[in-house]
Tab-separated table of C-alpha atoms in Angstrom:
chain	number	residue	atom	x	y	z
A	14	UNK	CA	0.000	0.000	0.000
A	15	UNK	CA	1.268	3.481	-0.901
A	16	UNK	CA	2.529	5.451	2.063
A	17	UNK	CA	0.699	8.517	3.346
A	18	UNK	CA	2.590	11.739	2.579
A	19	UNK	CA	0.174	14.248	4.106
A	20	UNK	CA	-2.675	13.588	6.523
A	21	UNK	CA	-5.263	16.106	7.748
A	22	UNK	CA	-7.296	15.205	10.827
A	23	UNK	CA	-10.315	17.053	12.267
A	24	UNK	CA	-9.306	20.283	10.521
A	25	UNK	CA	-11.310	23.451	11.062
A	26	UNK	CA	-10.410	26.939	9.884
A	27	UNK	CA	-12.679	29.941	10.410
A	28	UNK	CA	-12.643	33.574	9.331
A	29	UNK	CA	-14.956	36.144	10.958
A	30	UNK	CA	-16.996	33.301	12.498
A	31	UNK	CA	-17.470	31.684	9.087
A	32	UNK	CA	-16.137	28.157	8.594
A	33	UNK	CA	-13.736	28.223	5.624
A	34	UNK	CA	-12.476	24.621	5.864
A	35	UNK	CA	-14.076	21.709	7.744
A	36	UNK	CA	-12.361	18.362	7.069
A	37	UNK	CA	-12.772	15.247	9.272
A	38	UNK	CA	-9.921	13.442	7.476
A	39	UNK	CA	-8.062	13.777	4.203
A	40	UNK	CA	-4.836	12.206	2.964
A	41	UNK	CA	-2.370	12.492	0.090
A	42	UNK	CA	-0.621	9.230	-0.775
A	43	UNK	CA	2.776	8.636	-2.342
A	44	UNK	CA	1.842	8.668	-6.028
A	45	UNK	CA	-1.446	10.582	-5.909
A	46	UNK	CA	-2.091	13.064	-8.707
A	47	UNK	CA	-4.847	15.276	-7.348
A	48	UNK	CA	-6.593	18.225	-8.967
A	49	UNK	CA	-8.435	20.634	-6.659
A	50	UNK	CA	-11.460	22.378	-8.184
A	51	UNK	CA	-14.237	24.648	-6.931
A	52	UNK	CA	-15.554	28.175	-7.158
A	53	UNK	CA	-13.308	31.133	-6.385
A	54	UNK	CA	-13.485	31.691	-2.639
A	55	UNK	CA	-14.464	28.078	-1.924
A	56	UNK	CA	-11.153	27.406	-0.160
A	57	UNK	CA	-8.959	25.701	-2.795
A	58	UNK	CA	-5.831	27.776	-2.188
A	59	UNK	CA	-6.513	27.785	1.553
A	60	UNK	CA	-6.547	23.981	1.549
A	61	UNK	CA	-3.235	23.925	-0.340
A	62	UNK	CA	-1.677	26.431	2.088
A	63	UNK	CA	-2.861	24.327	5.051
A	64	UNK	CA	-1.177	21.223	3.645
A	65	UNK	CA	1.979	23.179	2.793
A	66	UNK	CA	2.183	24.684	6.285
A	67	UNK	CA	1.722	28.236	4.974
A	68	UNK	CA	-1.196	28.700	7.388
A	69	UNK	CA	-2.255	26.840	10.522
A	70	UNK	CA	-5.746	25.484	11.287
A	71	UNK	CA	-7.812	26.713	14.246
A	72	UNK	CA	-8.430	23.080	15.181
A	73	UNK	CA	-7.014	19.735	14.145
A	74	UNK	CA	-3.634	18.556	12.916
A	75	UNK	CA	-1.726	18.357	9.629
A	76	UNK	CA	0.800	15.507	9.615
A	77	UNK	CA	3.581	15.703	6.999
A	78	UNK	CA	5.604	12.589	6.211
A	79	UNK	CA	7.319	13.755	3.008
A	80	UNK	CA	9.200	16.729	1.543
A	81	UNK	CA	6.872	18.950	-0.508
A	82	UNK	CA	7.680	22.004	-2.630
A	83	UNK	CA	5.065	24.768	-2.836
A	84	UNK	CA	4.389	26.869	-5.945
A	85	UNK	CA	2.145	29.916	-6.049
A	86	UNK	CA	2.472	32.618	-8.688
A	87	UNK	CA	1.933	35.327	-6.074
A	88	UNK	CA	3.647	33.937	-2.984
A	89	UNK	CA	6.468	31.760	-4.303
A	90	UNK	CA	9.863	33.492	-3.914
A	91	UNK	CA	12.480	33.329	-6.631
A	92	UNK	CA	15.148	30.744	-5.811
A	93	UNK	CA	18.835	30.936	-6.695
A	94	UNK	CA	19.016	27.309	-7.816
A	95	UNK	CA	17.848	26.861	-11.377
A	96	UNK	CA	18.492	24.483	-14.263
A	97	UNK	CA	19.782	26.781	-17.018
A	98	UNK	CA	18.878	24.206	-19.666
A	99	UNK	CA	15.254	24.663	-18.615
A	100	UNK	CA	15.664	28.458	-18.673
A	101	UNK	CA	16.937	28.217	-22.241
A	102	UNK	CA	14.183	25.793	-23.222
A	103	UNK	CA	11.560	28.219	-21.890
A	104	UNK	CA	13.110	31.190	-23.731
A	105	UNK	CA	13.385	33.265	-20.544
A	106	UNK	CA	15.397	36.467	-21.174
A	107	UNK	CA	18.640	36.902	-19.228
A	108	UNK	CA	17.658	40.091	-17.452
A	109	UNK	CA	16.589	41.403	-14.053
A	110	UNK	CA	13.561	39.634	-12.584
A	111	UNK	CA	11.585	42.868	-12.242
A	112	UNK	CA	11.942	43.458	-16.004
A	113	UNK	CA	10.377	40.094	-16.890
A	114	UNK	CA	6.713	39.926	-17.969
A	115	UNK	CA	4.169	38.032	-15.865
A	116	UNK	CA	4.434	35.034	-18.166
A	117	UNK	CA	8.256	35.099	-18.117
A	118	UNK	CA	8.310	35.287	-14.311
A	119	UNK	CA	5.944	32.312	-14.124
A	120	UNK	CA	8.166	30.303	-16.481
A	121	UNK	CA	11.243	31.170	-14.406
A	122	UNK	CA	9.559	30.035	-11.186
A	123	UNK	CA	8.522	26.785	-12.882
A	124	UNK	CA	12.085	26.237	-14.105
A	125	UNK	CA	13.266	26.695	-10.511
A	126	UNK	CA	10.566	24.315	-9.238
A	127	UNK	CA	11.629	21.591	-11.654
A	128	UNK	CA	15.371	22.094	-11.094
A	129	UNK	CA	15.408	19.838	-8.024
A	130	UNK	CA	13.449	16.755	-7.004
A	131	UNK	CA	10.839	16.770	-4.229
A	132	UNK	CA	8.728	13.854	-2.976
A	133	UNK	CA	5.629	15.971	-3.451
A	134	UNK	CA	4.507	19.163	-5.175
A	135	UNK	CA	1.801	21.657	-4.202
A	136	UNK	CA	1.080	23.843	-7.246
A	137	UNK	CA	-1.448	26.698	-7.288
A	138	UNK	CA	-2.711	28.094	-10.617
A	139	UNK	CA	0.532	27.702	-12.605
A	140	UNK	CA	-0.775	28.378	-16.123
A	141	UNK	CA	-2.683	31.686	-15.804
A	142	UNK	CA	0.064	33.690	-17.546
A	143	UNK	CA	1.414	30.915	-19.772
A	144	UNK	CA	0.878	30.613	-23.510
A	145	UNK	CA	0.231	27.268	-25.184
A	146	UNK	CA	3.952	26.400	-25.396
A	147	UNK	CA	4.510	27.249	-21.726
A	148	UNK	CA	1.483	25.177	-20.683
A	149	UNK	CA	2.729	22.229	-22.737
A	150	UNK	CA	6.149	22.519	-21.060
A	151	UNK	CA	4.418	22.348	-17.673
A	152	UNK	CA	2.457	19.246	-18.736
A	153	UNK	CA	5.552	17.561	-20.199
A	154	UNK	CA	7.590	18.135	-17.031
A	155	UNK	CA	4.904	16.607	-14.817
A	156	UNK	CA	3.684	13.768	-17.044
A	157	UNK	CA	6.411	11.419	-15.780
A	158	UNK	CA	6.944	13.080	-12.406
A	159	UNK	CA	7.584	10.397	-9.778
A	160	UNK	CA	5.929	11.731	-6.634
A	161	UNK	CA	2.721	13.135	-5.143
A	162	UNK	CA	1.145	16.017	-7.058
A	163	UNK	CA	-1.583	18.309	-5.702
A	164	UNK	CA	-2.652	20.903	-8.261
A	165	UNK	CA	-5.109	23.801	-8.105
A	166	UNK	CA	-6.037	24.813	-11.647
A	167	UNK	CA	-8.894	26.231	-13.698
A	168	UNK	CA	-7.365	24.814	-16.892
A	169	UNK	CA	-9.464	21.762	-17.753
A	170	UNK	CA	-6.995	20.584	-20.402
A	171	UNK	CA	-4.162	20.566	-17.836
A	172	UNK	CA	-6.331	18.693	-15.318
A	173	UNK	CA	-7.278	16.105	-17.935
A	174	UNK	CA	-3.644	15.518	-18.826
A	175	UNK	CA	-2.138	15.345	-15.329
A	176	UNK	CA	-4.494	14.219	-12.559
A	177	UNK	CA	-6.165	10.943	-11.623
A	178	UNK	CA	-8.245	12.266	-8.713
A	179	UNK	CA	-10.381	15.358	-8.262
A	180	UNK	CA	-11.008	17.046	-4.912
A	181	UNK	CA	-14.086	19.243	-5.195
A	182	UNK	CA	-14.093	21.998	-2.564
A	183	UNK	CA	-17.534	23.392	-1.744
A	184	UNK	CA	-18.789	25.133	1.413
A	185	UNK	CA	-15.571	24.225	3.207
A	186	UNK	CA	-15.885	20.482	2.617
A	187	UNK	CA	-13.992	18.224	0.226
A	188	UNK	CA	-15.508	15.482	-1.951
A	189	UNK	CA	-13.181	13.074	-3.769
A	190	UNK	CA	-13.804	11.736	-7.278
A	191	UNK	CA	-11.730	9.173	-9.174
A	192	UNK	CA	-10.360	10.110	-12.596
A	193	UNK	CA	-9.379	13.297	-14.404
A	194	UNK	CA	-11.566	16.370	-14.903
A	195	UNK	CA	-13.612	14.864	-17.740
A	196	UNK	CA	-14.301	11.768	-15.629
A	197	UNK	CA	-15.301	14.027	-12.732
A	198	UNK	CA	-17.754	15.911	-14.955
A	199	UNK	CA	-19.233	12.613	-16.174
A	200	UNK	CA	-19.731	11.540	-12.545
A	201	UNK	CA	-21.332	14.905	-11.716
A	202	UNK	CA	-23.722	14.477	-14.656
A	203	UNK	CA	-24.563	10.945	-13.466
A	204	UNK	CA	-25.251	12.354	-9.976
A	205	UNK	CA	-27.529	14.982	-11.521
A	206	UNK	CA	-29.391	12.318	-13.536
A	207	UNK	CA	-29.810	10.115	-10.461
A	208	UNK	CA	-31.005	13.071	-8.397
A	209	UNK	CA	-33.551	13.892	-11.112
A	210	UNK	CA	-34.801	10.292	-11.062
A	211	UNK	CA	-35.039	10.324	-7.258
A	212	UNK	CA	-36.843	13.679	-7.351
A	213	UNK	CA	-39.376	12.344	-9.881
A	214	UNK	CA	-39.885	9.198	-7.789
A	215	UNK	CA	-40.367	11.293	-4.641
A	216	UNK	CA	-42.878	13.695	-6.240
A	217	UNK	CA	-44.797	10.811	-7.854
A	218	UNK	CA	-45.094	8.876	-4.552
A	219	UNK	CA	-46.058	11.998	-2.612
A	220	UNK	CA	-48.697	12.861	-5.206
A	221	UNK	CA	-50.054	9.289	-5.100
A	222	UNK	CA	-50.374	9.311	-1.300
A	223	UNK	CA	-52.017	12.729	-1.180
A	224	UNK	CA	-54.437	11.782	-3.956
A	225	UNK	CA	-55.330	8.512	-2.181
A	226	UNK	CA	-55.832	10.437	1.085
A	227	UNK	CA	-58.109	12.899	-0.714
A	228	UNK	CA	-60.186	10.052	-2.153
A	229	UNK	CA	-60.471	8.471	1.322
A	230	UNK	CA	-61.688	11.755	2.770
A	231	UNK	CA	-64.304	12.054	0.018
A	232	UNK	CA	-65.464	8.532	0.877
A	233	UNK	CA	-65.690	9.491	4.564
A	234	UNK	CA	-67.744	12.565	3.628
A	235	UNK	CA	-70.174	10.372	1.689
A	236	UNK	CA	-70.575	8.088	4.732
A	237	UNK	CA	-71.211	11.161	6.901
A	238	UNK	CA	-73.877	12.360	4.489
A	239	UNK	CA	-75.472	8.906	4.421
A	240	UNK	CA	-75.428	8.724	8.214
A	241	UNK	CA	-77.094	12.110	8.442
A	242	UNK	CA	-79.792	11.010	5.996
A	243	UNK	CA	-80.458	7.754	7.908
A	244	UNK	CA	-80.581	9.565	11.258
A	245	UNK	CA	-83.364	11.858	10.017
A	246	UNK	CA	-85.457	9.075	8.472
A	247	UNK	CA	-84.949	6.611	11.316
A	248	UNK	CA	-85.596	8.782	14.390
A	249	UNK	CA	-88.452	6.406	15.387
A	250	UNK	CA	-86.852	3.202	13.993
A	251	UNK	CA	-86.086	-0.082	15.745
A	252	UNK	CA	-82.830	-0.877	17.589
A	253	UNK	CA	-81.411	-2.904	14.716
A	254	UNK	CA	-81.571	0.235	12.530
A	255	UNK	CA	-79.567	2.127	15.192
A	256	UNK	CA	-76.941	-0.610	15.067
A	257	UNK	CA	-76.559	-0.104	11.317
A	258	UNK	CA	-76.058	3.630	11.830
A	259	UNK	CA	-73.338	3.027	14.444
A	260	UNK	CA	-71.620	0.617	12.071
A	261	UNK	CA	-71.513	3.311	9.386
A	262	UNK	CA	-70.119	5.848	11.867
A	263	UNK	CA	-67.365	3.354	12.745
A	264	UNK	CA	-66.638	2.855	9.035
A	265	UNK	CA	-66.443	6.617	8.547
A	266	UNK	CA	-63.836	7.001	11.314
A	267	UNK	CA	-61.827	4.097	9.911
A	268	UNK	CA	-61.690	5.760	6.487
A	269	UNK	CA	-60.723	9.110	8.015
A	270	UNK	CA	-57.922	7.469	10.011
A	271	UNK	CA	-56.645	5.771	6.822
A	272	UNK	CA	-56.667	9.150	5.011
A	273	UNK	CA	-54.721	10.835	7.811
A	274	UNK	CA	-52.227	7.957	7.865
A	275	UNK	CA	-51.599	8.478	4.122
A	276	UNK	CA	-51.125	12.212	4.654
A	277	UNK	CA	-48.603	11.479	7.408
A	278	UNK	CA	-46.752	9.028	5.146
A	279	UNK	CA	-46.573	11.731	2.468
A	280	UNK	CA	-45.166	14.209	5.004
A	281	UNK	CA	-42.644	11.667	6.294
A	282	UNK	CA	-41.203	10.883	2.849
A	283	UNK	CA	-37.545	11.905	2.658
A	284	UNK	CA	-37.614	15.098	0.615
A	285	UNK	CA	-35.529	15.160	-2.585
A	286	UNK	CA	-34.710	18.480	-4.247
A	287	UNK	CA	-34.738	18.846	-7.998
A	288	UNK	CA	-31.224	19.236	-9.465
A	289	UNK	CA	-30.305	22.815	-10.237
A	290	UNK	CA	-30.740	23.675	-13.887
A	291	UNK	CA	-28.790	26.457	-15.552
A	292	UNK	CA	-31.034	29.234	-16.812
A	293	UNK	CA	-31.447	29.271	-20.596
A	294	UNK	CA	-29.981	32.529	-21.884
A	295	UNK	CA	-30.393	34.444	-25.085
A	296	UNK	CA	-28.933	37.879	-25.739
A	297	UNK	CA	-31.335	39.346	-28.278
A	298	UNK	CA	-30.103	42.445	-30.015
A	299	UNK	CA	-32.309	45.377	-30.897
A	300	UNK	CA	-33.033	46.145	-34.536
A	301	UNK	CA	-30.871	49.266	-34.239
A	302	UNK	CA	-27.819	47.080	-33.508
A	303	UNK	CA	-28.437	44.529	-36.243
A	304	UNK	CA	-25.548	44.259	-38.720
A	305	UNK	CA	-26.091	43.234	-42.322
A	306	UNK	CA	-22.507	43.067	-43.579
A	307	UNK	CA	-21.517	39.478	-44.301
A	308	UNK	CA	-18.049	40.326	-42.938
A	309	UNK	CA	-18.278	43.179	-40.398
A	310	UNK	CA	-14.510	43.023	-39.697
A	311	UNK	CA	-12.026	42.863	-42.576
A	312	UNK	CA	-8.311	43.431	-42.953
A	313	UNK	CA	-6.330	44.071	-46.122
A	314	UNK	CA	-2.546	43.691	-45.921
A	315	UNK	CA	-2.458	44.722	-42.260
A	316	UNK	CA	0.944	45.102	-40.595
A	317	UNK	CA	1.237	45.050	-36.819
A	318	UNK	CA	4.377	46.297	-35.048
A	319	UNK	CA	5.723	46.570	-31.503
A	320	UNK	CA	8.142	49.468	-31.779
A	321	UNK	CA	10.280	48.591	-34.776
A	322	UNK	CA	9.604	44.836	-34.466
A	323	UNK	CA	7.140	43.441	-37.004
A	324	UNK	CA	4.648	41.051	-35.392
A	325	UNK	CA	2.266	40.569	-38.325
A	326	UNK	CA	3.351	41.285	-41.877
A	327	UNK	CA	0.684	42.284	-44.434
A	328	UNK	CA	-2.019	39.848	-43.304
A	329	UNK	CA	-5.518	39.836	-44.781
A	330	UNK	CA	-8.690	38.433	-43.235
A	331	UNK	CA	-12.482	38.507	-43.288
A	332	UNK	CA	-14.248	37.710	-39.999
A	333	UNK	CA	-17.851	36.555	-40.604
A	334	UNK	CA	-21.005	37.994	-39.054
A	335	UNK	CA	-22.427	36.374	-35.937
A	336	UNK	CA	-19.482	34.012	-35.446
A	337	UNK	CA	-16.988	33.522	-32.620
A	338	UNK	CA	-13.440	33.833	-33.924
A	339	UNK	CA	-10.513	32.799	-31.711
A	340	UNK	CA	-6.957	34.055	-32.244
A	341	UNK	CA	-4.175	31.949	-30.739
A	342	UNK	CA	-0.392	32.195	-30.704
A	343	UNK	CA	2.636	32.496	-28.457
A	344	UNK	CA	3.010	35.313	-25.948
A	345	UNK	CA	4.271	38.392	-27.755
A	346	UNK	CA	3.171	37.151	-31.202
A	347	UNK	CA	0.804	40.090	-31.758
A	348	UNK	CA	-2.646	38.838	-30.701
A	349	UNK	CA	-3.532	41.730	-28.401
A	350	UNK	CA	-1.896	44.237	-30.751
A	351	UNK	CA	-4.083	42.987	-33.623
A	352	UNK	CA	-7.224	43.413	-31.520
A	353	UNK	CA	-6.102	46.940	-30.646
A	354	UNK	CA	-5.614	47.848	-34.312
A	355	UNK	CA	-9.067	46.517	-35.176
A	356	UNK	CA	-10.702	48.522	-32.352
A	357	UNK	CA	-8.822	51.648	-33.472
A	358	UNK	CA	-9.850	51.052	-37.115
A	359	UNK	CA	-6.188	51.408	-38.132
A	360	UNK	CA	-4.724	51.295	-41.637
A	361	UNK	CA	-5.978	48.301	-43.605
A	362	UNK	CA	-8.921	47.627	-41.268
A	363	UNK	CA	-12.506	47.929	-42.536
A	364	UNK	CA	-15.304	47.861	-39.952
A	365	UNK	CA	-19.037	47.856	-40.586
A	366	UNK	CA	-20.282	51.464	-40.135
A	367	UNK	CA	-22.882	50.191	-37.645
A	368	UNK	CA	-20.401	48.190	-35.564
A	369	UNK	CA	-20.602	49.012	-31.833
A	370	UNK	CA	-17.613	47.351	-30.169
A	371	UNK	CA	-17.394	46.277	-26.551
A	372	UNK	CA	-13.869	45.431	-25.390
A	373	UNK	CA	-12.574	43.341	-22.514
A	374	UNK	CA	-8.881	43.257	-21.680
A	375	UNK	CA	-6.733	42.129	-18.777
A	376	UNK	CA	-6.447	45.104	-16.439
A	377	UNK	CA	-7.458	46.432	-13.037
A	378	UNK	CA	-10.963	47.833	-13.402
A	379	UNK	CA	-11.834	50.928	-11.394
A	380	UNK	CA	-15.378	52.119	-10.670
A	381	UNK	CA	-15.892	55.824	-9.987
A	382	UNK	CA	-19.553	55.948	-8.964
A	383	UNK	CA	-21.212	54.602	-5.812
A	384	UNK	CA	-23.799	52.104	-7.069
A	385	UNK	CA	-24.706	48.490	-6.486
A	386	UNK	CA	-23.653	45.644	-8.781
A	387	UNK	CA	-27.270	45.313	-9.947
A	388	UNK	CA	-27.711	49.048	-10.562
A	389	UNK	CA	-24.408	49.162	-12.469
A	390	UNK	CA	-25.825	46.710	-15.022
A	391	UNK	CA	-29.342	48.214	-15.041
A	392	UNK	CA	-27.792	51.534	-16.041
A	393	UNK	CA	-25.871	49.981	-18.941
A	394	UNK	CA	-28.313	47.443	-20.326
A	395	UNK	CA	-31.709	47.306	-22.030
A	396	UNK	CA	-32.452	43.845	-20.610
A	397	UNK	CA	-34.998	43.328	-17.834
A	398	UNK	CA	-33.939	42.669	-14.256
A	399	UNK	CA	-34.676	38.928	-14.518
A	400	UNK	CA	-32.181	38.510	-17.372
A	401	UNK	CA	-29.600	40.682	-15.592
A	402	UNK	CA	-29.909	38.615	-12.409
A	403	UNK	CA	-29.616	35.360	-14.394
A	404	UNK	CA	-26.370	36.539	-16.010
A	405	UNK	CA	-24.992	37.727	-12.662
A	406	UNK	CA	-25.882	34.390	-11.072
A	407	UNK	CA	-24.011	32.583	-13.857
A	408	UNK	CA	-20.924	34.614	-12.928
A	409	UNK	CA	-21.335	33.638	-9.254
A	410	UNK	CA	-22.967	36.835	-7.985
A	411	UNK	CA	-25.457	35.268	-5.600
A	412	UNK	CA	-27.606	36.453	-2.697
A	413	UNK	CA	-26.521	39.838	-1.387
A	414	UNK	CA	-23.597	40.028	-3.855
A	415	UNK	CA	-25.832	42.027	-6.213
A	416	UNK	CA	-26.239	44.693	-3.495
A	417	UNK	CA	-22.491	45.260	-3.080
A	418	UNK	CA	-21.084	48.684	-3.896
A	419	UNK	CA	-19.028	48.356	-7.091
A	420	UNK	CA	-16.288	50.521	-5.543
A	421	UNK	CA	-15.668	47.949	-2.804
A	422	UNK	CA	-15.780	44.678	-4.785
A	423	UNK	CA	-12.657	42.530	-5.204
A	424	UNK	CA	-10.529	42.397	-8.347
A	425	UNK	CA	-11.992	39.016	-9.279
A	426	UNK	CA	-15.537	40.298	-8.819
A	427	UNK	CA	-14.715	43.353	-10.953
A	428	UNK	CA	-13.523	41.109	-13.785
A	429	UNK	CA	-16.720	39.038	-13.622
A	430	UNK	CA	-18.914	42.147	-13.477
A	431	UNK	CA	-17.256	43.726	-16.520
A	432	UNK	CA	-17.712	40.493	-18.485
A	433	UNK	CA	-21.419	40.480	-17.551
A	434	UNK	CA	-21.721	44.086	-18.727
A	435	UNK	CA	-20.121	43.334	-22.083
A	436	UNK	CA	-22.713	40.662	-22.869
A	437	UNK	CA	-25.658	42.674	-21.509
A	438	UNK	CA	-24.455	45.979	-22.971
A	439	UNK	CA	-25.468	47.785	-26.142
A	440	UNK	CA	-22.850	46.186	-28.417
A	441	UNK	CA	-22.973	44.032	-31.545
A	442	UNK	CA	-19.256	43.157	-31.646
A	443	UNK	CA	-17.221	41.935	-28.659
A	444	UNK	CA	-13.426	41.884	-28.417
A	445	UNK	CA	-12.316	39.648	-25.518
A	446	UNK	CA	-8.630	39.422	-24.610
A	447	UNK	CA	-7.917	36.373	-22.400
A	448	UNK	CA	-11.377	36.432	-20.773
A	449	UNK	CA	-10.863	33.171	-18.836
A	450	UNK	CA	-7.823	34.361	-16.875
A	451	UNK	CA	-8.636	34.567	-13.155
A	452	UNK	CA	-12.027	32.895	-13.611
A	453	UNK	CA	-12.798	29.608	-11.874
A	454	UNK	CA	-14.093	26.688	-13.937
A	455	UNK	CA	-17.716	27.385	-12.952
A	456	UNK	CA	-17.465	30.927	-14.344
A	457	UNK	CA	-15.557	29.770	-17.453
A	458	UNK	CA	-18.408	27.360	-18.215
A	459	UNK	CA	-20.904	30.195	-17.636
A	460	UNK	CA	-18.901	32.314	-20.099
A	461	UNK	CA	-19.188	29.475	-22.613
A	462	UNK	CA	-22.984	29.571	-22.214
A	463	UNK	CA	-22.940	33.351	-22.673
A	464	UNK	CA	-21.062	32.981	-25.954
A	465	UNK	CA	-23.419	30.263	-27.188
A	466	UNK	CA	-26.387	32.564	-26.485
A	467	UNK	CA	-24.832	35.733	-27.908
A	468	UNK	CA	-26.112	36.857	-31.320
A	469	UNK	CA	-23.316	39.266	-32.138
A	470	UNK	CA	-19.827	38.772	-33.563
A	471	UNK	CA	-17.049	37.850	-31.124
A	472	UNK	CA	-13.301	38.095	-31.597
A	473	UNK	CA	-11.350	36.574	-28.724
A	474	UNK	CA	-7.777	35.798	-27.690
A	475	UNK	CA	-7.192	32.801	-25.446
A	476	UNK	CA	-4.586	30.199	-24.488
A	477	UNK	CA	-7.259	27.962	-22.912
A	478	UNK	CA	-7.472	25.026	-25.336
A	479	UNK	CA	-10.659	23.533	-23.917
A	480	UNK	CA	-12.382	26.919	-23.941
A	481	UNK	CA	-11.377	27.616	-27.554
A	482	UNK	CA	-12.486	24.134	-28.637
A	483	UNK	CA	-15.897	24.649	-27.032
A	484	UNK	CA	-16.734	28.181	-28.194
A	485	UNK	CA	-14.883	29.032	-31.412
A	486	UNK	CA	-16.503	28.731	-34.836
A	487	UNK	CA	-13.206	29.710	-36.472
A	488	UNK	CA	-9.643	29.565	-35.122
A	489	UNK	CA	-6.712	31.640	-36.432
A	490	UNK	CA	-3.134	31.094	-35.263
A	491	UNK	CA	-0.299	33.619	-35.422
A	492	UNK	CA	3.090	32.226	-36.364
A	493	UNK	CA	5.990	33.512	-38.444
A	494	UNK	CA	4.309	36.950	-38.748
A	495	UNK	CA	1.276	35.429	-40.479
A	496	UNK	CA	-2.334	34.829	-39.467
A	497	UNK	CA	-3.185	31.246	-40.459
A	498	UNK	CA	-6.704	29.830	-40.269
A	499	UNK	CA	-6.829	26.473	-38.461
A	500	UNK	CA	-10.564	25.874	-38.792
């Protein structure tokens, strides 16, 4: 049997009287490959920090029986020890750390992580700033890793390639599933199907009992009416007639008792809730925003530069109406720069005169006006409140979240709110630059539903392979200064 590397016993961690983590027992074994998933704020990173000894629980014990390295893009320090072959392989510039981009810093930290062997690895969101090549390097390095791996990631492709167990963190508790992310989703769908069957069985049995009880009560009422009729006609009757009346009264009470027993059985049935269904969305555009150009975005011999460096050299394209077009390529290849030139209607770009473009890019969003999350979207959308609330719920704004002041929300909440506004806003073209970065898987899947329901034209940049595969009608890839259509 594989040895236990980490064991958590009777763990409880609270914050402001709210239980963040509540785990009776959890263990990582010698060759486990575990992916931790859950909504942002569910406690994924907290669980990893507990196991790594970065934070201590309020109650319980964490027993460590192996040497683990801990990787976090934000908290991991830069180490002196590094395999320079890996640095070269990852094309990391030989310059001061503070001059490296976010993606280059992540690659350097990964090179340092893989430069020495550890019995176990705790890795938190390693691919957020990595392009496709960097993500593949990460997968390649860990595919044949001989040790325990515990990985927090929102990248479903990475989880499918690397893990054999999923820990789902929800409301402070952890549920374990066998298999990679796709297997986990299949099990979740099976659970949903079984819950639906149990719900239908429960409602059918409850309905049957209540209907039978109602019929019994009607029968008792008929006996009562008959008894009343006999009592009036037989006021001067013989004793044997009185005996018949008493017999009917006894029968009436028996039927009433049977009806009440059925009602009690219906009340005592173990209640089963219906599985939660995602709201069906459709973003219908007004007639004023309807485009008629077959290709609302076109480019003719467009050149894109960064300073004096040519990123794209005289590329031509026609992006079709009402389609989702994904642009992929290595970091620094010109994806974001191309989007910027299209938005600015630069030389060689032809936009439909009626195009109204909504842009989303990776940045810190600031809100200048005191208003609630709900009012922020009401002010900027023609949709009714029900649709606005449904979209907000999809992006994990639940309960009193919609009443929060936009000036006090977190960076993650700001990103989700801006994405909601782009889909609910008065636009017919959306430009989305890495929209899945910093979203959890639940919100990424909500974004996929938004795109499926959106009637306008979408141009997006993403390194998330699974996301691109699920949403893109057409995929273009930038390489060797050219824009090449893949599908």
